[in-house]
mmCIF file of C-alpha atoms (C1' of nucleotides) in Angstrom:
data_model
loop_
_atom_site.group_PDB
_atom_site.id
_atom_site.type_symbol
_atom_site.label_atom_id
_atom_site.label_comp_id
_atom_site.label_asym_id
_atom_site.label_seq_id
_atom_site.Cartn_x
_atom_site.Cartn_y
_atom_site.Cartn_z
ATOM 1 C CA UNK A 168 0.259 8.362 -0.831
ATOM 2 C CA UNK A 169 -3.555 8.537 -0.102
ATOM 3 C CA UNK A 170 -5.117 5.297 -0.249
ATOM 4 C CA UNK A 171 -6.651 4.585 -3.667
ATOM 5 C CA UNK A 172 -9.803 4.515 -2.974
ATOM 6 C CA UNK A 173 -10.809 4.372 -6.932
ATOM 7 C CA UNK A 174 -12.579 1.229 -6.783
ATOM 8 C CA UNK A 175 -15.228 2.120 -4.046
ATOM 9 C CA UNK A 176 -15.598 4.962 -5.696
ATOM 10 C CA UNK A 177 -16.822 3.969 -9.295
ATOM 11 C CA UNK A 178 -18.867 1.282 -7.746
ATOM 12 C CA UNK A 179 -20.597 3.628 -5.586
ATOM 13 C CA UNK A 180 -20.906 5.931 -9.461
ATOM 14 C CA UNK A 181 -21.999 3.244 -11.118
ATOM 15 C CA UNK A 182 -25.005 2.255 -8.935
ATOM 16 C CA UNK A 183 -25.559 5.833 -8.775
ATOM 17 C CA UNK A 184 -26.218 5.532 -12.941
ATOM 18 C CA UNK A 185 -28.132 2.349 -13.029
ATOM 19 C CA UNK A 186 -30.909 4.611 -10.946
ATOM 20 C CA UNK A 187 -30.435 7.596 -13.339
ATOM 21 C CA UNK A 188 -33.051 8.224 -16.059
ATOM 22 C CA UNK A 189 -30.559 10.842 -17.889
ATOM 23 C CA UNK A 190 -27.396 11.309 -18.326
ATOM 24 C CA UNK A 191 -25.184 12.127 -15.113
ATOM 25 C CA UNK A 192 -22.854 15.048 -15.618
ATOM 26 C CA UNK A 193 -19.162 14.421 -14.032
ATOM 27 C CA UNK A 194 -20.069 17.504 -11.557
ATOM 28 C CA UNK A 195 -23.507 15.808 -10.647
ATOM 29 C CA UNK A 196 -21.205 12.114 -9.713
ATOM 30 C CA UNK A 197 -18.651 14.672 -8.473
ATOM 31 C CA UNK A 198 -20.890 15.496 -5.789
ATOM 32 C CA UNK A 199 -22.200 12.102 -5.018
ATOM 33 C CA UNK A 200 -18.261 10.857 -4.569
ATOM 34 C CA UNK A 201 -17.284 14.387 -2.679
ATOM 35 C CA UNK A 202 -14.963 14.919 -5.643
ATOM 36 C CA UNK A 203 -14.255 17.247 -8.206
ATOM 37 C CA UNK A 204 -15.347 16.432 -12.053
ATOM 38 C CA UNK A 205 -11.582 16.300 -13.128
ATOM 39 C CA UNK A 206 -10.970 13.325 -11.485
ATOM 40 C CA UNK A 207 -14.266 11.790 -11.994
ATOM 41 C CA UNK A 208 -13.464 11.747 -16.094
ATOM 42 C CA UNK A 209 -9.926 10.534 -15.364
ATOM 43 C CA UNK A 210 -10.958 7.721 -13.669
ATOM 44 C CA UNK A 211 -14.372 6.781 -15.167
ATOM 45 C CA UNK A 212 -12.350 6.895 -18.454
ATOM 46 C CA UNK A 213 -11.109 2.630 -17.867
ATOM 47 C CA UNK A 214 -15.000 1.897 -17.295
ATOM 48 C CA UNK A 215 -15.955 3.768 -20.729
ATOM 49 C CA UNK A 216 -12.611 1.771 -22.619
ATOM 50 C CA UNK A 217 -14.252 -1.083 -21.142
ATOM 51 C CA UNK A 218 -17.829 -0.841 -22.425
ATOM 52 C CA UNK A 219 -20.008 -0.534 -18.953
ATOM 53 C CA UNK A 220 -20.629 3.483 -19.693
ATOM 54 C CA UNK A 221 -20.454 5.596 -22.193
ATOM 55 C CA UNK A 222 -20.093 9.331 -22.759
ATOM 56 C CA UNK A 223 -21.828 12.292 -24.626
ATOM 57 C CA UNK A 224 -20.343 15.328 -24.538
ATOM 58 C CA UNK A 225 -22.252 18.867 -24.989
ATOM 59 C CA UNK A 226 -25.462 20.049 -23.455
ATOM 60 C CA UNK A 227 -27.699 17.153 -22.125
ATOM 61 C CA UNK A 228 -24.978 14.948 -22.095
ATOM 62 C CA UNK A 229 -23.038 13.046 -19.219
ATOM 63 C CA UNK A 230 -22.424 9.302 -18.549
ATOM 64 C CA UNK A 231 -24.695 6.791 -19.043
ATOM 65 C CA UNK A 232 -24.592 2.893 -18.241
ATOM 66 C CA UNK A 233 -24.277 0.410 -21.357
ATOM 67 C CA UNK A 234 -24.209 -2.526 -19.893
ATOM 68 C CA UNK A 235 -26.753 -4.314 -17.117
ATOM 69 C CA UNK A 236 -25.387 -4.610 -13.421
ATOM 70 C CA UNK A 237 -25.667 -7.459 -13.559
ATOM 71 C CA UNK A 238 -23.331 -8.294 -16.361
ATOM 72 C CA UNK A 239 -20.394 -6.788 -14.376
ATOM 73 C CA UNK A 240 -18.156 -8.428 -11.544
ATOM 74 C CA UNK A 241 -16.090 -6.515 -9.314
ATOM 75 C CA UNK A 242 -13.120 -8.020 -11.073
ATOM 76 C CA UNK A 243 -14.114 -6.584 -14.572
ATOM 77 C CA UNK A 244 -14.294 -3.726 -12.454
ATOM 78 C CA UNK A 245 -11.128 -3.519 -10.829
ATOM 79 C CA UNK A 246 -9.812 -4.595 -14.633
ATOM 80 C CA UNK A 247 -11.202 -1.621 -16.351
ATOM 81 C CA UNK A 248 -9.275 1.045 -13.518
ATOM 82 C CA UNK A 249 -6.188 -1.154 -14.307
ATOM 83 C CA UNK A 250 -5.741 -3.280 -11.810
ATOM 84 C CA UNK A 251 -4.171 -0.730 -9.295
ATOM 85 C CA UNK A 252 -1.454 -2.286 -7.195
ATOM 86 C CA UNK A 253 -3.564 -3.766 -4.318
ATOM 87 C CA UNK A 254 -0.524 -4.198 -1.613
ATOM 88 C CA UNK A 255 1.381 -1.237 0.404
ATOM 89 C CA UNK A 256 3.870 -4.306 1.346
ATOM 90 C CA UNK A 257 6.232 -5.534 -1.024
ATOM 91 C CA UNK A 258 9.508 -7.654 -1.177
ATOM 92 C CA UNK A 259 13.056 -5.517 -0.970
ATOM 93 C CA UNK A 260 14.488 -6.229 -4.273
ATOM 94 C CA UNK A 261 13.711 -7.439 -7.644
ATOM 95 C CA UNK A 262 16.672 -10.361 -7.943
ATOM 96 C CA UNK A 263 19.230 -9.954 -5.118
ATOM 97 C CA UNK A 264 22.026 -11.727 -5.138
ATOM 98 C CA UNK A 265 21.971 -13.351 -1.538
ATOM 99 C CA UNK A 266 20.141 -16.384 -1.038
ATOM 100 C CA UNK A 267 19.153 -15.293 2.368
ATOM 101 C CA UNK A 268 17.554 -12.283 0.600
ATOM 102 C CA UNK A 269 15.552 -14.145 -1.769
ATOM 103 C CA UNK A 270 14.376 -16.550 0.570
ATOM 104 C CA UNK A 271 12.744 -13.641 2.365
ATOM 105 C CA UNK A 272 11.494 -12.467 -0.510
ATOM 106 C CA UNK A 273 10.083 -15.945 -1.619
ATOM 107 C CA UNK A 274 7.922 -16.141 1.468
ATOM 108 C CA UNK A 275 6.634 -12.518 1.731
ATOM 109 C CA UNK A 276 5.695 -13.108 -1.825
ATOM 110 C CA UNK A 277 3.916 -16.393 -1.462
ATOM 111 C CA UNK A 278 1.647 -14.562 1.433
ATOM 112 C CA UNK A 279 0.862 -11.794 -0.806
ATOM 113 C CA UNK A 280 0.003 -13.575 -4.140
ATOM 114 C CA UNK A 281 -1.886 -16.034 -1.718
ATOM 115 C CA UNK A 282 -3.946 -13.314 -0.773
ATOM 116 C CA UNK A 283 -3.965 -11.282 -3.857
ATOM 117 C CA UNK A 284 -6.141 -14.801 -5.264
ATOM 118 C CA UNK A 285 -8.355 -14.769 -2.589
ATOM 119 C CA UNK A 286 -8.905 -10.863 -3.455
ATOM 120 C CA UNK A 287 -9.250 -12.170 -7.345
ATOM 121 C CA UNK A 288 -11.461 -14.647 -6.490
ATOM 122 C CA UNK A 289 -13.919 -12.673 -4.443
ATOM 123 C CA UNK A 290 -14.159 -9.555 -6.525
ATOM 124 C CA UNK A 291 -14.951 -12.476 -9.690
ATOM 125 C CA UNK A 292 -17.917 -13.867 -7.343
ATOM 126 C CA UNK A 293 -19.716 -10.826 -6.726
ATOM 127 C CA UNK A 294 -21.377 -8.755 -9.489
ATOM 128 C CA UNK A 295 -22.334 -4.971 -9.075
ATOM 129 C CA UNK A 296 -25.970 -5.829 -9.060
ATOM 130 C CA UNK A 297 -25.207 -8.135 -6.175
ATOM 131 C CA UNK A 298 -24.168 -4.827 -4.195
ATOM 132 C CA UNK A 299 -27.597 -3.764 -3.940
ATOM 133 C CA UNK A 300 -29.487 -7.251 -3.265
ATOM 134 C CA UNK A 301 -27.902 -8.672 -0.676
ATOM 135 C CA UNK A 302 -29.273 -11.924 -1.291
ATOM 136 C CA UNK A 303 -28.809 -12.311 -4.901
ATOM 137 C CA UNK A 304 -25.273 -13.545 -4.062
ATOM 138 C CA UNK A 305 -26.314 -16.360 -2.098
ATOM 139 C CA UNK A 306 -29.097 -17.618 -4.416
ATOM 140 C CA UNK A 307 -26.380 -17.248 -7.159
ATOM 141 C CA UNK A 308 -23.878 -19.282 -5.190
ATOM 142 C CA UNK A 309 -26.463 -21.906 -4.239
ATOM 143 C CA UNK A 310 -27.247 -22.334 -8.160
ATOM 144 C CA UNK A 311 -23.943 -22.774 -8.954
ATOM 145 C CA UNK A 312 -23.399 -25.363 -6.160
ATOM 146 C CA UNK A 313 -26.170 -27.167 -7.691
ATOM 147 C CA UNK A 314 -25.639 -27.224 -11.707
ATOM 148 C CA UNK A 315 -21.835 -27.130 -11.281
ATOM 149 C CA UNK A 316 -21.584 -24.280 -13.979
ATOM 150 C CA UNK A 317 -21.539 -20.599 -13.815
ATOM 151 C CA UNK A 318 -25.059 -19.205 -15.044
ATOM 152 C CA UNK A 319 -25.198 -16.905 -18.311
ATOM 153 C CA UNK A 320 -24.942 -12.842 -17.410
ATOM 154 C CA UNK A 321 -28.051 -11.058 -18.194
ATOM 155 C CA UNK A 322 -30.246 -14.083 -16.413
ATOM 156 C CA UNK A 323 -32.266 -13.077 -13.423
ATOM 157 C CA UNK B 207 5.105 6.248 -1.016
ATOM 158 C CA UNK B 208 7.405 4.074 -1.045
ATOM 159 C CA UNK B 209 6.488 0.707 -0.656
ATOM 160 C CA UNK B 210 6.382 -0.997 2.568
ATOM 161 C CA UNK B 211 9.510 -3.490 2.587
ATOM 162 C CA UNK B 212 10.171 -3.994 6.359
ATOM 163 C CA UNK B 213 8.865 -7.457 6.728
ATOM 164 C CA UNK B 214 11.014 -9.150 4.307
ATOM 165 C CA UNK B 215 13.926 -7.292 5.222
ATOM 166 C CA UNK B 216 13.338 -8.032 8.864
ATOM 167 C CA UNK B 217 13.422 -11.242 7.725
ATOM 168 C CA UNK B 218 16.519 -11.402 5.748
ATOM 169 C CA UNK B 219 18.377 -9.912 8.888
ATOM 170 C CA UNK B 220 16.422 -12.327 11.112
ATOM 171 C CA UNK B 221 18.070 -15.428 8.727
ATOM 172 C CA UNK B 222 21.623 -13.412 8.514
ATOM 173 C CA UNK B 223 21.564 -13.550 12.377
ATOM 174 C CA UNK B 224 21.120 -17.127 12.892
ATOM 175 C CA UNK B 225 24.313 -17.701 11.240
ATOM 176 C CA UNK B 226 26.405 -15.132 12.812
ATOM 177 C CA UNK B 227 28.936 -16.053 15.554
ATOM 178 C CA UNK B 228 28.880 -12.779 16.880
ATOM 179 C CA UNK B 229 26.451 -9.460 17.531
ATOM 180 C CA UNK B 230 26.189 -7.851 14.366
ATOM 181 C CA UNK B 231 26.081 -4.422 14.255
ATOM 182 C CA UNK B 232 23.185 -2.152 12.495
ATOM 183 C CA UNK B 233 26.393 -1.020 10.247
ATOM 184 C CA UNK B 234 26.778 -4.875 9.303
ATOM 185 C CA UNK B 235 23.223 -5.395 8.726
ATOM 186 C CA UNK B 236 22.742 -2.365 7.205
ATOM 187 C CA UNK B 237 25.246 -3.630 4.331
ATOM 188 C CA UNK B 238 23.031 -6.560 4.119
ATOM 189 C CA UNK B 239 19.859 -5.422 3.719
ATOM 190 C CA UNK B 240 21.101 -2.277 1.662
ATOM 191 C CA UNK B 241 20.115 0.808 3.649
ATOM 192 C CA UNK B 242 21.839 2.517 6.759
ATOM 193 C CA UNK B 243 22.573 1.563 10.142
ATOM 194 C CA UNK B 244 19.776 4.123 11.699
ATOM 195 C CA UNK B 245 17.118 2.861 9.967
ATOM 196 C CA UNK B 246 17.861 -0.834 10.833
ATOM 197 C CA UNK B 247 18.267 0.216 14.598
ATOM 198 C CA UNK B 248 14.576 2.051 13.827
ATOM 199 C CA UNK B 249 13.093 -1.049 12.003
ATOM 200 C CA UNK B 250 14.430 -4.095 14.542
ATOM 201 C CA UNK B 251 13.133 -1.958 17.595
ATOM 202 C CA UNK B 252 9.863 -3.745 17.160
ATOM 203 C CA UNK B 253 11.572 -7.125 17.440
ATOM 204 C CA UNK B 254 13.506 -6.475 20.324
ATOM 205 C CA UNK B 255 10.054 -5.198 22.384
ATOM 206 C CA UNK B 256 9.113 -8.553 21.017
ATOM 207 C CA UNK B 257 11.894 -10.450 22.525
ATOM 208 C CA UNK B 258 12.794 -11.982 19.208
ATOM 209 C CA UNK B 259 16.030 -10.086 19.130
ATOM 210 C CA UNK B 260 18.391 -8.537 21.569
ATOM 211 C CA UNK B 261 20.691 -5.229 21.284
ATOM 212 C CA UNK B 262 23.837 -4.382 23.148
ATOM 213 C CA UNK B 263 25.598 -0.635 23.187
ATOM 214 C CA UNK B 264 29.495 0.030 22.837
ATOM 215 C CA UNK B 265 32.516 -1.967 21.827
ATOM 216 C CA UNK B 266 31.723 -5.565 20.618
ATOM 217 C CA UNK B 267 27.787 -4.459 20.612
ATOM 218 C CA UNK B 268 25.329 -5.589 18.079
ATOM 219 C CA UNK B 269 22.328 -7.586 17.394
ATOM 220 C CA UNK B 270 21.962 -11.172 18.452
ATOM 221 C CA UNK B 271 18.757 -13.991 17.852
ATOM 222 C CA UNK B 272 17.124 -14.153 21.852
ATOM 223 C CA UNK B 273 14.947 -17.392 20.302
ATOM 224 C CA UNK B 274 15.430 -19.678 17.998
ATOM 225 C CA UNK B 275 14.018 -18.692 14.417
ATOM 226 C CA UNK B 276 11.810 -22.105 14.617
ATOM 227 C CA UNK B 277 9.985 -20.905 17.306
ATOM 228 C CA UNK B 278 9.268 -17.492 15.731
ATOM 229 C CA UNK B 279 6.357 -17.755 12.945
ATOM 230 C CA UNK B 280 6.008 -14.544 9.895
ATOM 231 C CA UNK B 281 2.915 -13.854 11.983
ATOM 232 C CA UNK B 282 4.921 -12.855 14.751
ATOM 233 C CA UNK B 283 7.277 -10.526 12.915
ATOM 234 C CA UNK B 284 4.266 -9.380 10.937
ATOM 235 C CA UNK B 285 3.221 -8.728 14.759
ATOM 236 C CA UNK B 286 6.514 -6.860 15.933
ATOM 237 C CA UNK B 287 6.449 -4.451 13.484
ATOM 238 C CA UNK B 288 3.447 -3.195 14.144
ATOM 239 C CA UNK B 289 1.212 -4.775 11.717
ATOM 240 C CA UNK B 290 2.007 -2.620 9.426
ATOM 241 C CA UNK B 291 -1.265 -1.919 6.519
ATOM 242 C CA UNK B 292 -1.394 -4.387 4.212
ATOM 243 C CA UNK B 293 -3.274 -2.559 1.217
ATOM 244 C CA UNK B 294 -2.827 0.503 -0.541
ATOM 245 C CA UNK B 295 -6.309 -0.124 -1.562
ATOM 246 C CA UNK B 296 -9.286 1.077 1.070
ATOM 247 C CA UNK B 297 -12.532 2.181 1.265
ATOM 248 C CA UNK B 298 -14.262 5.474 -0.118
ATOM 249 C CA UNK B 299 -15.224 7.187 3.365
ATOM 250 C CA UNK B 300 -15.692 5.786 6.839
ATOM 251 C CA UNK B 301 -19.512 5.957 7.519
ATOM 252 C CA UNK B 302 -21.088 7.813 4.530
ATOM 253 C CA UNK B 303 -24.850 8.563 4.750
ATOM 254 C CA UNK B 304 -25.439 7.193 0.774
ATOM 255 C CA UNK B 305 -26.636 4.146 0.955
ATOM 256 C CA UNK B 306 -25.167 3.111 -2.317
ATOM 257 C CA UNK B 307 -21.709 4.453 -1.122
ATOM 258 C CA UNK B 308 -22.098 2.418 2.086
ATOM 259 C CA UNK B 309 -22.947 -0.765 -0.398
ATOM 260 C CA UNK B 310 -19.948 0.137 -2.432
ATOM 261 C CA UNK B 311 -17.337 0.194 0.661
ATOM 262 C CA UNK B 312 -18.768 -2.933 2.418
ATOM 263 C CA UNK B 313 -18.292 -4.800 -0.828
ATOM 264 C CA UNK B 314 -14.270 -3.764 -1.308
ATOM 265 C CA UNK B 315 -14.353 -4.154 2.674
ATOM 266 C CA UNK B 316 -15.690 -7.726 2.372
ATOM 267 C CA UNK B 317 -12.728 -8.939 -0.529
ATOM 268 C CA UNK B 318 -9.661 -7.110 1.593
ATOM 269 C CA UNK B 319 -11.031 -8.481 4.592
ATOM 270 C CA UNK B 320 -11.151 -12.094 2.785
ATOM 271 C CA UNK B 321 -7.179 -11.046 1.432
ATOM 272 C CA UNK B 322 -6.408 -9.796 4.558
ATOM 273 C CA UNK B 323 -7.049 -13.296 6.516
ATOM 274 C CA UNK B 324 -5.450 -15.520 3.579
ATOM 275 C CA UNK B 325 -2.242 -13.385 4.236
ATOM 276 C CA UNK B 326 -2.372 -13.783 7.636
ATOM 277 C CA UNK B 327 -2.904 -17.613 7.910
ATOM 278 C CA UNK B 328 0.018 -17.511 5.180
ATOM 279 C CA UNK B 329 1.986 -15.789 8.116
ATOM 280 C CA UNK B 330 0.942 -18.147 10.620
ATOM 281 C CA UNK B 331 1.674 -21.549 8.956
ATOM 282 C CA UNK B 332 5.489 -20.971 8.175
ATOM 283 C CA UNK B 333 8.282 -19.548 10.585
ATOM 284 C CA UNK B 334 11.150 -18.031 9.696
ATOM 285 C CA UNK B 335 13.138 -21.209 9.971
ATOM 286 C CA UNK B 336 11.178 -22.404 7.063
ATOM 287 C CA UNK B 337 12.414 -20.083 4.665
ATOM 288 C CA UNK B 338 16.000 -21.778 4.570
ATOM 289 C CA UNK B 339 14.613 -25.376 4.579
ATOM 290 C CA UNK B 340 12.151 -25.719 2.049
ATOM 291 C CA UNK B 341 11.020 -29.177 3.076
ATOM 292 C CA UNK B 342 10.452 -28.143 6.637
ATOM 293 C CA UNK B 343 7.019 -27.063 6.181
ATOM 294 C CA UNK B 344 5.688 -29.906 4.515
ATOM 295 C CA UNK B 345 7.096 -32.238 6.719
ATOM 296 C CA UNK B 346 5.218 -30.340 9.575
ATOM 297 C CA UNK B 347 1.877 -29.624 7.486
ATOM 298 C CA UNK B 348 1.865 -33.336 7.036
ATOM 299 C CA UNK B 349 2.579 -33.839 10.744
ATOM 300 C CA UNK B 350 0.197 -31.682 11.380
ATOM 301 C CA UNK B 351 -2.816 -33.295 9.014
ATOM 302 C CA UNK B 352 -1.861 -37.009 11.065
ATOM 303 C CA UNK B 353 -1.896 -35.487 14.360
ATOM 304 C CA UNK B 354 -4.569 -32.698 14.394
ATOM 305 C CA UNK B 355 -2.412 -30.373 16.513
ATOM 306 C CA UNK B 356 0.150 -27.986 16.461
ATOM 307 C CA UNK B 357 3.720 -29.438 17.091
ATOM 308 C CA UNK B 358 5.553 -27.719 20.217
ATOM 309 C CA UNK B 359 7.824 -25.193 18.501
ATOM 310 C CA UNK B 360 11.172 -26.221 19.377
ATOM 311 C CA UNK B 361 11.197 -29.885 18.084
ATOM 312 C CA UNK B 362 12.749 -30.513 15.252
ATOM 313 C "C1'" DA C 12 40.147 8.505 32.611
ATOM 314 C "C1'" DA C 13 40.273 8.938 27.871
ATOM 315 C "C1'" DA C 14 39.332 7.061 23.491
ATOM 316 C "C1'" DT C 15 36.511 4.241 20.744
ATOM 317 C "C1'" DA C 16 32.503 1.638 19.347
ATOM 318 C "C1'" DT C 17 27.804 1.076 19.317
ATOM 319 C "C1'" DT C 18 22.849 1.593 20.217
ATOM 320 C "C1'" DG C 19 18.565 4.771 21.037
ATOM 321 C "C1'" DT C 20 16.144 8.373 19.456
ATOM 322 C "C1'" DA C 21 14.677 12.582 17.490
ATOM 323 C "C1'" DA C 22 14.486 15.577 13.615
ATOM 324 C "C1'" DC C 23 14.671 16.336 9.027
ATOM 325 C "C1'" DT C 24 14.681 15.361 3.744
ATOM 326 C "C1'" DT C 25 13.476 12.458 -0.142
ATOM 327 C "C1'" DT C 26 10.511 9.589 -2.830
ATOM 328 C "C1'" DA C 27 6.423 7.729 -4.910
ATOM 329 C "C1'" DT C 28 1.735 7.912 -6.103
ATOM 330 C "C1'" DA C 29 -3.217 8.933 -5.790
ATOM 331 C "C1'" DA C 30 -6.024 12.757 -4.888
ATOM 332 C "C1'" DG C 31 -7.090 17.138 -5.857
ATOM 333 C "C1'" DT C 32 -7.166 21.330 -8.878
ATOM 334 C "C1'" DA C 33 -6.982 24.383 -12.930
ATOM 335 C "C1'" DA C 34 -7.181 25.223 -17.631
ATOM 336 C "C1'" DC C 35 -8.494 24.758 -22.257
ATOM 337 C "C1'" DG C 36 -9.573 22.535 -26.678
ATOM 338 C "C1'" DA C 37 -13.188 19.684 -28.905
ATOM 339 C "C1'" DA C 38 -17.691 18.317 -29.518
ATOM 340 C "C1'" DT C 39 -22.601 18.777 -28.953
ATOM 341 C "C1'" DG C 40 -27.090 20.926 -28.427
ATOM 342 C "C1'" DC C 41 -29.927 25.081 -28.091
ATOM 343 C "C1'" DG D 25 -23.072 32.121 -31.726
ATOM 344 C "C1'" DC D 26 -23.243 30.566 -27.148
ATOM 345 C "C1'" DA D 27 -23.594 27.524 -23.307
ATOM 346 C "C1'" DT D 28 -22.653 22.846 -21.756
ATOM 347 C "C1'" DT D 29 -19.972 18.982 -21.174
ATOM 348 C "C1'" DC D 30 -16.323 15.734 -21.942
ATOM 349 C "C1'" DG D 31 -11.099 14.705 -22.929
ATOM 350 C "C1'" DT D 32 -6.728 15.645 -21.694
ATOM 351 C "C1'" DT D 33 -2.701 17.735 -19.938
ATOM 352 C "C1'" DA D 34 -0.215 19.893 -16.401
ATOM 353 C "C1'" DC D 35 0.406 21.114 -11.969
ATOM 354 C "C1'" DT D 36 -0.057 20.979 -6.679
ATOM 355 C "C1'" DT D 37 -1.108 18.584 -2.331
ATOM 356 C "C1'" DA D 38 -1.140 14.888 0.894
ATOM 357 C "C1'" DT D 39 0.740 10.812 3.023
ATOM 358 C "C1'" DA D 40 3.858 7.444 4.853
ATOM 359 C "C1'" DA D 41 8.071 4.801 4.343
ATOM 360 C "C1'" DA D 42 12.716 5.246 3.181
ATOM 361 C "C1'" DG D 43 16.672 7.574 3.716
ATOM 362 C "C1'" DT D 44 19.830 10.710 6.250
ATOM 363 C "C1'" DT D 45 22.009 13.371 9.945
ATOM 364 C "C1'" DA D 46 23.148 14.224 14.506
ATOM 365 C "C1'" DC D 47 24.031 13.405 19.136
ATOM 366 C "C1'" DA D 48 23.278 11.650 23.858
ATOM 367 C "C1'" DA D 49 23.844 7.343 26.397
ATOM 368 C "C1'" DT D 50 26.275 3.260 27.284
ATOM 369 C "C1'" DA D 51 29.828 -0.274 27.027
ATOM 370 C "C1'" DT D 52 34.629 -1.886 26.094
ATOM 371 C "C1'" DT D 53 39.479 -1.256 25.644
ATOM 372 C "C1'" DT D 54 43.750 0.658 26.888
#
DNA sequence: AAATATTGTAACTTTATAAGTAACGAATGC
DNA sequence: GCATTCGTTACTTATAAAGTTACAATATTT
């Protein structure tokens, strides 16, 4: 298939709406992600049954953020499109019968959910607002070093 | 498409070899690992270039181990078959003029990038002998910890 | 030498899934 | 009423591995 590229893509939308003063129209982000509106709508739709946008239909209307930047990880995110399957690479079977099979299997797995938790991890340390400070992160990650405690969303 | 299940069945054939007596033929291992005898001769190619395996036409032909499975880490099949992609996840575009586009790829960049080495230090630490002797690789990570070095592959 | 077994390789079809597209009803604002 | 915009469904396209078919090349057996 063509590599999902959906969670670039409403990233890239949703910093696009933090710097809107209206509402953006699914053409108007349509042309920002070199899409058609269609499939902005389908796949904006887990964001808006999360809570970070909303939608108004009819003239004037669009998407609209609801929630701060900085109140949403990359793993909330990720969450809200579903949690697409993030490998190509899989194991050959779901319970074979030879032990020579599932040993294969056993491994291939433990190197993929190994690096599925690093993925996890990552996308939970980094918040959308982070994408466009590049420092924020660090001072984030410092303060956390420090107090030993993850600080409240919303305080910046 | 279809998802990617070459490594562990390499794998699984690599393990099924070890035990054979004799060559096994691409009709044999095709039995094995479920699927036909040309696309086992398609997907071991990469192991023979590698040396890990050898191949032998006509009467009495087949595949046979050319090194012993403790001297031949997941990395190195990963290798062989051509390091096949790991995610079906990927960026948006390769080098978008939108700044906030660029912001959103670097960020999904930076967390399959972080996967992308977990998995392949997963790969690294085990070899295929592992897989059938589940103690072996703590007995050599622990070896490992004592000594600070790598053990010649080969001593067991 | 002929028959048989087996790999090597090329060409083609199938499958799965996200992207892409089209269409239209529902809701909203002018 | 009319234009705008989302919500949703249905359909087509693109991509890459799996799966399949076919046959030349090579090795063994008789």
């Amino acid at each position: 298939m063509r590599t999902d590229s959906r969670l670039p893509r409403v990233l890239h939308a949703l910093l696009h709406l933090e710097q809107a003063e209206e509402p953006l129209t699914s053409e108007q982000i349509g042309k920002m992600l070199n899409t058609n509106p269609s499939l902005v709508r389908r796949t904006m739709a887990g964001l808006r049954e999360a809570g970070f946008v909303g939608s108004t239909r009819g003239h004037g209307g669009g998407w609209v953020l609801e929630r701060p930047l900085n109140e949403i990880t990359l793993a909330d995110v990720y969450a809200a499109l579903g949690s697409p399957e993030l490998f190509s690479l899989g194991r050959s079977g779901d319970a074979p019968a030879c032990l020579l099979e599932r040993a294969a299997n056993r491994a291939t797995s433990a190197a993929l959910d190994a690096a599925r938790e690093t993925f996890q991890a990552e996308l939970e340390r980094v918040t959308v607002a982070d994408l466009v400070r590049p420092h924020a992160r660090e001072i984030r990650e410092h303060q956390e070093k420090r107090t030993g405690k993850v600080p409240e969303a919303g305080g910046q």
